[in-house]
Short mmCIF file of C-alpha atoms in Angstrom, two decimals:
data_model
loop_
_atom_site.label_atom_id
_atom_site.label_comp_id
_atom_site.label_asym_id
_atom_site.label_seq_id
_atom_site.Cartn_x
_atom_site.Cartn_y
_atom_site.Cartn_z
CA UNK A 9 0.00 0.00 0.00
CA UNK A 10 1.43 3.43 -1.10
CA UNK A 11 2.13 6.13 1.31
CA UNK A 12 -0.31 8.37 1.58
CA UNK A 13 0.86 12.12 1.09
CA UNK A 14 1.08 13.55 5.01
CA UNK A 15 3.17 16.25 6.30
CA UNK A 16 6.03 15.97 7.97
CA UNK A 17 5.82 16.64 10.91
CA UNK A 18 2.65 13.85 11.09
CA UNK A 19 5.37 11.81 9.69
CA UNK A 20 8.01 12.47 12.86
CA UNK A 21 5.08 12.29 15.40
CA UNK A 22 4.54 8.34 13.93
CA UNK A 23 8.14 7.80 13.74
CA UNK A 24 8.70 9.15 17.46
CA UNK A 25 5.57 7.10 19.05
CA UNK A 26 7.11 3.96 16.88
CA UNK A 27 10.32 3.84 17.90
CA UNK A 28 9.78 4.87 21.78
CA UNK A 29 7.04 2.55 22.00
CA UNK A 30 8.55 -0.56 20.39
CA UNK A 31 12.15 0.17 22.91
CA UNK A 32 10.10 0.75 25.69
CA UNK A 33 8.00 -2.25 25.45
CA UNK A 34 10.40 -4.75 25.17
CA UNK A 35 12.64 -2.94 27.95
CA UNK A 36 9.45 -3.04 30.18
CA UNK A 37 8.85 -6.50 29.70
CA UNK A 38 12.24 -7.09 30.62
CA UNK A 39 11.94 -5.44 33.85
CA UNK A 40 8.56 -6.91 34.62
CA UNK A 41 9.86 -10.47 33.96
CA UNK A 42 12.73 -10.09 36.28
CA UNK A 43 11.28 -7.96 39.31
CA UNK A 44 10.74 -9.20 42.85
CA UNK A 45 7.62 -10.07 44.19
CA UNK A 46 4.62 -12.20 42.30
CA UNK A 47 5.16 -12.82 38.76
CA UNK A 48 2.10 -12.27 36.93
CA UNK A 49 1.20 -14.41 33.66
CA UNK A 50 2.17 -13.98 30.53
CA UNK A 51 -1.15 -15.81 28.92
CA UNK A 52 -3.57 -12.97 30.93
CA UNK A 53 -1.44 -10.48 29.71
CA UNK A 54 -1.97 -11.56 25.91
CA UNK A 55 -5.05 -11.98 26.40
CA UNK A 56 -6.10 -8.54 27.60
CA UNK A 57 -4.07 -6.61 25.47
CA UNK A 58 -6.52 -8.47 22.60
CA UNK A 59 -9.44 -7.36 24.56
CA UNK A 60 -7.56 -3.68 24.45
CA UNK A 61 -6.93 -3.93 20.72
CA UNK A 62 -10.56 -5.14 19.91
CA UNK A 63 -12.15 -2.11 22.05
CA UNK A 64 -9.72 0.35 19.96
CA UNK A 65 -11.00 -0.94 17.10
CA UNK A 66 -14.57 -0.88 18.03
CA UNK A 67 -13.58 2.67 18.79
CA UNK A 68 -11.74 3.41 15.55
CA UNK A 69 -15.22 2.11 13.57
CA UNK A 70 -17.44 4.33 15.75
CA UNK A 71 -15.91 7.21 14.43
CA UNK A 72 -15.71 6.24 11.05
CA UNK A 73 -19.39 5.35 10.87
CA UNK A 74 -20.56 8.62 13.25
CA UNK A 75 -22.65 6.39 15.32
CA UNK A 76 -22.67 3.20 17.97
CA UNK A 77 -25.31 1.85 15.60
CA UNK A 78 -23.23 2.22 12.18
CA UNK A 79 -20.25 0.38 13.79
CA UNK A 80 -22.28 -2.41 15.19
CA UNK A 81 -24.29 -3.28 11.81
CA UNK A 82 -20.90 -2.90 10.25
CA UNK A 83 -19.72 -5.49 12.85
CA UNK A 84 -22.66 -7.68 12.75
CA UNK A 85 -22.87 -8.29 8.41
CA UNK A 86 -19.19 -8.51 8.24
CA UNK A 87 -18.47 -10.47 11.23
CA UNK A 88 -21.49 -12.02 12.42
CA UNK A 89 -23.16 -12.84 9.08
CA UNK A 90 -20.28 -13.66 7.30
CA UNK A 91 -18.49 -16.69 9.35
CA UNK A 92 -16.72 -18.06 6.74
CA UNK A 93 -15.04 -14.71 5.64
CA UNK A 94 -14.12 -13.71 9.37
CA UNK A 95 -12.33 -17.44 9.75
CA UNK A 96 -9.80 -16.62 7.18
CA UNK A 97 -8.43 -14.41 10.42
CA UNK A 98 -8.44 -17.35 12.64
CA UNK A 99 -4.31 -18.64 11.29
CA UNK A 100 -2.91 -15.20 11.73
CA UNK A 101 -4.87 -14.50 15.20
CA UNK A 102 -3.49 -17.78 16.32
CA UNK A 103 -0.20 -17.10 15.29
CA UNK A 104 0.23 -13.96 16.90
CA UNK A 105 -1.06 -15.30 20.17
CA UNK A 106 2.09 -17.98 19.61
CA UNK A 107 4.49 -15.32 18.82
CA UNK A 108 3.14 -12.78 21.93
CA UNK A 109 3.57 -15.64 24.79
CA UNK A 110 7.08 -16.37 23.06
CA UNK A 111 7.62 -12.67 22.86
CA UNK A 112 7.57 -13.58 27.23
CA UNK A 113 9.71 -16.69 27.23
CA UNK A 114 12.49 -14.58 25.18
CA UNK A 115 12.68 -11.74 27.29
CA UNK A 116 12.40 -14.14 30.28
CA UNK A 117 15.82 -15.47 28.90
CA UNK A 118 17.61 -12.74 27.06
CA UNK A 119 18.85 -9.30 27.66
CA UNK A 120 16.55 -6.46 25.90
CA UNK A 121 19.00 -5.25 23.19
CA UNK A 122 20.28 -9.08 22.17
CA UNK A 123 16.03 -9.91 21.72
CA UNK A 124 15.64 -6.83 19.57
CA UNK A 125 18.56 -7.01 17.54
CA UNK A 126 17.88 -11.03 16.91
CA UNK A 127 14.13 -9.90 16.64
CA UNK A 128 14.73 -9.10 12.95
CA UNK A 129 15.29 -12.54 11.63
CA UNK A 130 11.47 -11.64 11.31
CA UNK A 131 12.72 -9.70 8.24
CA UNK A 132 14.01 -12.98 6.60
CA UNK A 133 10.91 -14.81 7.53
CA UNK A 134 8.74 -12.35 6.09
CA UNK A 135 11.16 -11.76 2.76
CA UNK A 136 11.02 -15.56 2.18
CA UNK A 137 6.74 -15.90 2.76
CA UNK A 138 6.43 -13.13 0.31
CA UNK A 139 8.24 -14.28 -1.99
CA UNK A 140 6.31 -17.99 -1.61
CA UNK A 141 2.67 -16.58 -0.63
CA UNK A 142 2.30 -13.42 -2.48
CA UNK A 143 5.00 -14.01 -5.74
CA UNK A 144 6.63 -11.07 -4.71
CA UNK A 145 10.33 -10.48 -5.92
CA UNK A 146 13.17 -9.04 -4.34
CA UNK A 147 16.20 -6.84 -5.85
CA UNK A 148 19.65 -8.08 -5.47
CA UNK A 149 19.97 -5.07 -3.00
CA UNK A 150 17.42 -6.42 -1.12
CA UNK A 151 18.57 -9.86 -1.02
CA UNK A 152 22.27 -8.69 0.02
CA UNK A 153 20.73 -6.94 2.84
CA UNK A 154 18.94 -10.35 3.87
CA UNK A 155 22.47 -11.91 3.91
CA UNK A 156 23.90 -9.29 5.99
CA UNK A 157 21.27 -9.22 8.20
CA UNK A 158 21.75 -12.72 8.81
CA UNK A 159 25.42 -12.24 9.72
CA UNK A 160 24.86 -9.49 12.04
CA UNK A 161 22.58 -11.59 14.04
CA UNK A 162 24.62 -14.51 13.85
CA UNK A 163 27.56 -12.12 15.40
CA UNK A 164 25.12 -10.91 18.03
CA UNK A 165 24.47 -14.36 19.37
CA UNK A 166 28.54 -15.46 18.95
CA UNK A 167 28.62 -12.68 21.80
CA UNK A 168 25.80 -13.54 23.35
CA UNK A 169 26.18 -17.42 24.13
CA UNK A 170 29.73 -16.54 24.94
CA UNK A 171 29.25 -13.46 27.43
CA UNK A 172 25.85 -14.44 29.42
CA UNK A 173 27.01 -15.85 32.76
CA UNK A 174 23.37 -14.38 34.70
CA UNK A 175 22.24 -17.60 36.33
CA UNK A 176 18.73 -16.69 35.82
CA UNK A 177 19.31 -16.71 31.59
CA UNK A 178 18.83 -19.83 30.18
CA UNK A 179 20.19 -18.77 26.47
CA UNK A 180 18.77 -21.99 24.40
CA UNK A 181 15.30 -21.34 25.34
CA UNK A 182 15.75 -17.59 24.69
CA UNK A 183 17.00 -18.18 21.39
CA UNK A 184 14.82 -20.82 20.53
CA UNK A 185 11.48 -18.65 21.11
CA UNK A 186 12.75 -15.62 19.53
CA UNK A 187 13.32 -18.06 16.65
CA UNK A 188 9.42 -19.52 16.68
CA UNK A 189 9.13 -15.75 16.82
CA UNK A 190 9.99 -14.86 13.76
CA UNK A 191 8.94 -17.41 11.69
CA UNK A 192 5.56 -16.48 13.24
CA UNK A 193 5.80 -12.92 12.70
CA UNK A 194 6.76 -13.21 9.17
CA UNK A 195 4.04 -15.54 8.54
CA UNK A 196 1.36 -14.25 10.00
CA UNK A 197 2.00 -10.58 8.52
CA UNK A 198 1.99 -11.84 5.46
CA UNK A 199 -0.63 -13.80 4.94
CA UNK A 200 -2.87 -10.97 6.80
CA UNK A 201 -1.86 -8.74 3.70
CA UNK A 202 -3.09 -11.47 1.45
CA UNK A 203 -6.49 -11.53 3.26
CA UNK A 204 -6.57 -7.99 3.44
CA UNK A 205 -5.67 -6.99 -0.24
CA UNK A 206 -7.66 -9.57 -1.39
CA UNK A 207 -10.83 -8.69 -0.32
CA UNK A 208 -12.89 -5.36 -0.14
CA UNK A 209 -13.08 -5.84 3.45
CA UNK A 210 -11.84 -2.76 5.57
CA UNK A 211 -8.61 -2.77 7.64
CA UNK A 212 -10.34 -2.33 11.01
CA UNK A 213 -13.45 -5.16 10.04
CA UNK A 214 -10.15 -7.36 9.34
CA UNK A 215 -8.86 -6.58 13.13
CA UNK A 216 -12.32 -6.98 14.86
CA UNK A 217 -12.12 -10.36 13.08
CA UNK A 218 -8.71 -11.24 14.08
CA UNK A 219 -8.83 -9.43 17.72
CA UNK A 220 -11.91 -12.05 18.43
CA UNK A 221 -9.84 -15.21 17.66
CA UNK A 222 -7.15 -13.60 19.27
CA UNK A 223 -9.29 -13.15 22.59
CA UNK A 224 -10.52 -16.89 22.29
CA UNK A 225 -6.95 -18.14 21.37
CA UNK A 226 -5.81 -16.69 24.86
CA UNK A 227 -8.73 -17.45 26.77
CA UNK A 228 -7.46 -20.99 25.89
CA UNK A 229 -3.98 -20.39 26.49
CA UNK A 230 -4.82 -19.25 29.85
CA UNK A 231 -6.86 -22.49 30.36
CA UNK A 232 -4.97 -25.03 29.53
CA UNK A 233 -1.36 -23.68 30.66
CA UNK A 234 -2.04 -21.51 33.73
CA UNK A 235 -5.77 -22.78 34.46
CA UNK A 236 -4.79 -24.05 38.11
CA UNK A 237 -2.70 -21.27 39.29
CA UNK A 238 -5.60 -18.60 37.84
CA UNK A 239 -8.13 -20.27 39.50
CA UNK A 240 -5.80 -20.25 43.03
CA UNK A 241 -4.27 -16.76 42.76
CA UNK A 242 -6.73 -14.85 40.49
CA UNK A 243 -6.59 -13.89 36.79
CA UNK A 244 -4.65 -10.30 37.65
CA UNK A 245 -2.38 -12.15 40.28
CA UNK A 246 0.83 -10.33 40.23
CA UNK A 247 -0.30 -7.56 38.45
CA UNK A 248 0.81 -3.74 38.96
CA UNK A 249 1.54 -0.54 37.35
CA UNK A 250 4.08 -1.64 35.23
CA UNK A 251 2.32 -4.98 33.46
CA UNK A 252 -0.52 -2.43 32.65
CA UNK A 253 1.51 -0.12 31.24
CA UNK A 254 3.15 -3.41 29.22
CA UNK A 255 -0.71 -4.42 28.10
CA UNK A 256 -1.28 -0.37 26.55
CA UNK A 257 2.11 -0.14 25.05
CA UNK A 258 1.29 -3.52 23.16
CA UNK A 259 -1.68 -1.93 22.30
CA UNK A 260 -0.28 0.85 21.03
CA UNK A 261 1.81 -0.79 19.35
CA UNK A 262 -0.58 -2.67 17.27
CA UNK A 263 -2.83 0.27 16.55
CA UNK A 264 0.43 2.43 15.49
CA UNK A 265 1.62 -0.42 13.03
CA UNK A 266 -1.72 0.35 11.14
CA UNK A 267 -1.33 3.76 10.70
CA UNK A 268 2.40 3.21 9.82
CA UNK A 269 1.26 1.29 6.69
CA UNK A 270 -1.42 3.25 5.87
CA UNK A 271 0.73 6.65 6.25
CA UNK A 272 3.94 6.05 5.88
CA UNK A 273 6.69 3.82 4.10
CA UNK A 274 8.89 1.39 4.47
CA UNK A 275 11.91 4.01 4.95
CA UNK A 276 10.08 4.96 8.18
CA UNK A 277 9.65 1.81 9.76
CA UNK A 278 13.31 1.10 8.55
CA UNK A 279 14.61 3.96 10.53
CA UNK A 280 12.21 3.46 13.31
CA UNK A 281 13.58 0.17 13.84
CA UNK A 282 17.15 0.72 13.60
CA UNK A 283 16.70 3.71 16.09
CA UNK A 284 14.75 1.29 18.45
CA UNK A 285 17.68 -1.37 18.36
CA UNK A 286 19.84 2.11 19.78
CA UNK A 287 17.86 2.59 22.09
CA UNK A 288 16.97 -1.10 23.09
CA UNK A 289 20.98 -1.03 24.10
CA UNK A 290 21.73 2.20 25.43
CA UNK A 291 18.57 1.07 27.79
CA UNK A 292 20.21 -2.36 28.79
CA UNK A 293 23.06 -0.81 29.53
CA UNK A 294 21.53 1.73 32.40
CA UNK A 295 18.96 -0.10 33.27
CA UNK A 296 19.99 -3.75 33.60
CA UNK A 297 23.99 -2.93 33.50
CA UNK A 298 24.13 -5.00 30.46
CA UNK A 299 27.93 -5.22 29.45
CA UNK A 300 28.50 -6.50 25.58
CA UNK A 301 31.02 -7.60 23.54
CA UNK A 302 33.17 -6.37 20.20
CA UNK A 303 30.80 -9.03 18.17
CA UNK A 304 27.67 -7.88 19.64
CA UNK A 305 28.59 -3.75 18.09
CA UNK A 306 29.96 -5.37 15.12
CA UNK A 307 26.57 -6.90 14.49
CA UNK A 308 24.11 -4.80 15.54
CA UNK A 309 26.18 -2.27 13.26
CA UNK A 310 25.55 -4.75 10.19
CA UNK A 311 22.03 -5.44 11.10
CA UNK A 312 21.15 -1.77 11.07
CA UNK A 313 23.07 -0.95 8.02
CA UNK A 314 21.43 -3.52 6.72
CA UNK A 315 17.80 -2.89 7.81
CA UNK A 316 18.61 0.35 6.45
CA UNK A 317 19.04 -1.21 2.77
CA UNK A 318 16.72 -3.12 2.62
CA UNK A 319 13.79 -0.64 3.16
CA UNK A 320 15.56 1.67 -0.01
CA UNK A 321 12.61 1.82 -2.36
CA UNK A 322 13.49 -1.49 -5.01
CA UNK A 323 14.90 0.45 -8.57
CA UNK A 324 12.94 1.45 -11.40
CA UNK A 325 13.28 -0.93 -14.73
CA UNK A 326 15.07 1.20 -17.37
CA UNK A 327 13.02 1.67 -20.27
CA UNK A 328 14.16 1.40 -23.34
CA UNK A 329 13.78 4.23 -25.67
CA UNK A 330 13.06 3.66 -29.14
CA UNK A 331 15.90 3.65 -31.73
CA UNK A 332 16.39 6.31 -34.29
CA UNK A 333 15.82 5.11 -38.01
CA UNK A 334 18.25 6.26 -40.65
CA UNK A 335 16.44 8.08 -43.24
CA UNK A 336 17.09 6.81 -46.69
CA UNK A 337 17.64 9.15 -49.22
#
């Protein structure tokens, strides 16, 4: 979807509340998963920040309709009446429930910065599903990029599984759900840009659809892996400021990503995300006295460099111009 034309300085505002939000997510979750006291659990936390995202949608369709009652017969022919349209959103609603309760286990087992940097494997995963789901194609630029990417990370975790001593990391697990991750990430984005482009559907129909699953997805998760210690401690046991603050931000977060590809381009995100990485490790540093290695800078240099290339709009086809004919005399 093309950029729409928006100033800049609507342009800076989205890149600001991007790339503040996405650092200060994963830095919170970080905290949260490592503080004293009761640990809360993860699944409740997924599964309210669906509710959150459903109600901001719900919002989002209010306004667009002027009226309670336009958004809910908008809701109730598209969603309602049209089952077998809306379960085309349950894969991609599943998924991201997946990759949200691994988005816990990684950050339960890796330092902020190392989970963001390694975070953009999702970039491979979502090169190689759009080249197999959608028949997209990618420059040789582009495919470079992939390849440095991929060496950057695989510095990132040299220094990593070499320099993490904390008894309370258990690296193989981290790396193994940041892995899942991806693949899930990739996935699931695009195949929700298949659904959406493929249909006359609107965007926030599509999320109603998908924030529904997602809420039934985690109602299940919550079931069937922390069922017993719910019912015993309660479903907002360990809960405070700070994991309600990590529900909104996630919230944000989705709602932002919207407007991002609606308003913006690749270029932005690009830059949003490199800046986040930047931050993601100046913020381990002071807040969790994170110490890294020479491989660790070397990669997160080549993963942002490449990040960087890869969101460089694709070049134009030359086109050939017609040949002159020599007049014959």
């Amino acid at each position: 979807m093309a950029a729409e034309n928006v100033s800049l300085a609507f342009k800076a505002y989205i890149l600001l509340v991007l790339t503040v939000n996405a650092c200060g997510y994963i830095l919170l979750i970080r905290y949260t998963r490592n503080q004293s006291g009761p640990m809360y659990f993860s699944t409740t936390t997924v599964t309210l920040t669906e509710c959150s995202k459903l109600c901001i949608s719900l919002i989002i369709l209010t306004r667009e309709h002027n009226s309670v009652m336009g958004m809910l017969k908008d809701v109730y022919q598209n969603v309602l009446c049209n089952p077998s349209d809306s379960f085309k959103m349950c894969v991609p609603s599943l998924i991201y429930a997946l990759q949200n309760n691994l988005a816990f286990v990684a950050l339960s087992n890796l330092d902020a910065a190392t989970y963001q940097v390694t975070y953009q494997m999702k970039i491979i995963a979502t090169a190689l599903f759009m080249v197999l789901l959608l028949g997209r194609s990618l420059s040789r630029i582009q495919w470079g990029s992939i390849f440095i990417l991929a060496a950057g990370v695989a510095l990132v975790q040299v220094d990593s599984a070499s320099g993490k001593s904390e008894s309370h990391y258990n690296y193989p697990v981290g790396l193994a759900a940041i892995s899942v991750s991806c693949l899930c990430s990739g996935f699931a984005g695009v195949y929700f840009e298949k659904v959406l482009k493929g249909s006359e559907t609107s965007l926030w129909i599509r999320n109603v659809q998908m924030y529904l699953f997602g809420i039934a997805s985690g109602i299940f998760a919550v079931i069937s892996k922390d069922g017993r210690n719910v019912y015993e401690n309660g479903f907002l046991y360990g809960y405070n400021g700070y994991v309600y603050l990590v529900i909104a931000m996630a919230s944000i977060g989705g709602l932002y990503t919207s407007i991002v590809v609606k308003y913006t381009d690749n270029i932005i995100k690009g830059f949003s995300t490199a800046v986040s990485i930047i931050m993601a490790a100046l913020g381990s540093f002071v807040i969790f006295h994170s110490h890294f290695g020479i491989y660790f800078y070397l990669g997160t240099v080549l993963v942002v460099g490449a990040i960087y290339i890869y969101s460089l709009p694709k070049p134009q086809p030359k086109v050939a111009l017609p040949q002159a004919t020599k007049e014959t005399v």
